[in-house]
């Protein structure tokens, strides 16, 4: 329930009402605005009847939250959320570009990609230390050794790092080394993992499951925010359809839809979304045009030597061509690169 208070209601009076809401077992939200304060009550709204809100003199209006997701919805918070990666605000004025290899493979490999993308307007460096691979015989990542390399790359370049967490037991360990968790498509509905990253404040890049609906993505984000972590970035990374020409079908409908329904930032992953190197630039341009807050792009100094996803990684020249081509689209969409 959204409870809009009358203009001029004091903080003390607002917090008294909030305490009554909390005492009924609902999650209380306090949202002071310039003109008036809005309260939120999340949970079984029927218990609110005992408070007789409609006749409370400090209450102006009561509105039910119609969507299944509450905390991440624009109904409860119409203002865009900014998630900080270092001093870069994802969801703010600047279009976010996160780049780096699919997996951390070696010191030389990671540092060479970090240097390659640094200074090109990139906000963060990506690289998986724990890789969720379809085959148990494929490269699984370097584990903690990979996390240490990510920390070294961060210290060398100043770039915040993003890395995938695949096990709730790794959350605390990873938080010592990286600046943003990635929850991959295969784990979007691993609810214990969502709650585990929700207990920290470290940003979470939550990717859409390959067969998940947009509502399921939003409810997965709701798990993280409900557990206490508001720093969630959504990511459209392509879904499975009948189409086989590309690795996935990048659902840009979802991006436009999400931007209307949620205050959380929305990124696009054209690398996994297409699986085709040549399609990454045009789909990045489309992502900017449709209103995405940024992109996450796989890149590698020597894509042909990559241990995973080399076919969809951009080399140095392709990456700088992408950034140059992206600029006019970002500007046309009213953001800066
Ligand atoms: C990745 O980013 O390397 C990855 C495994 O992505 P996804 O979870 O979207 O497949
Ligand atoms: Mn990958």
PDB file of C-alpha atoms in Angstrom, residues 1 5 77 84 118 126 141 178 219 225 267-268 272 288 304 321 326:
ATOM      1  CA  UNK A   1       0.000   0.000   0.000  1.00  0.00           C
ATOM      2  CA  UNK A   5       0.571  12.124   3.629  1.00  0.00           C
ATOM      3  CA  UNK A  77       9.371   4.995  -6.211  1.00  0.00           C
ATOM      4  CA  UNK A  84      27.243   3.421  -7.662  1.00  0.00           C
ATOM      5  CA  UNK A 118      40.611   1.589 -19.639  1.00  0.00           C
ATOM      6  CA  UNK A 126      34.017  -7.509 -16.042  1.00  0.00           C
ATOM      7  CA  UNK A 141      37.307 -20.255 -14.058  1.00  0.00           C
ATOM      8  CA  UNK A 178      35.240  -7.264  -6.252  1.00  0.00           C
ATOM      9  CA  UNK A 219      10.459 -10.572  -8.786  1.00  0.00           C
ATOM     10  CA  UNK A 225      15.935  -5.530  -2.449  1.00  0.00           C
ATOM     11  CA  UNK A 267      21.694  -2.656 -18.955  1.00  0.00           C
ATOM     12  CA  UNK A 268      21.895  -4.719 -22.144  1.00  0.00           C
ATOM     13  CA  UNK A 272      25.402 -13.031 -25.025  1.00  0.00           C
ATOM     14  CA  UNK A 288      21.087   3.091 -26.308  1.00  0.00           C
ATOM     15  CA  UNK A 304      40.856 -16.329 -30.853  1.00  0.00           C
ATOM     16  CA  UNK A 321      35.097   1.369 -33.096  1.00  0.00           C
ATOM     17  CA  UNK A 326      27.914   4.458 -29.859  1.00  0.00           C
TER      18      UNK A 326
END
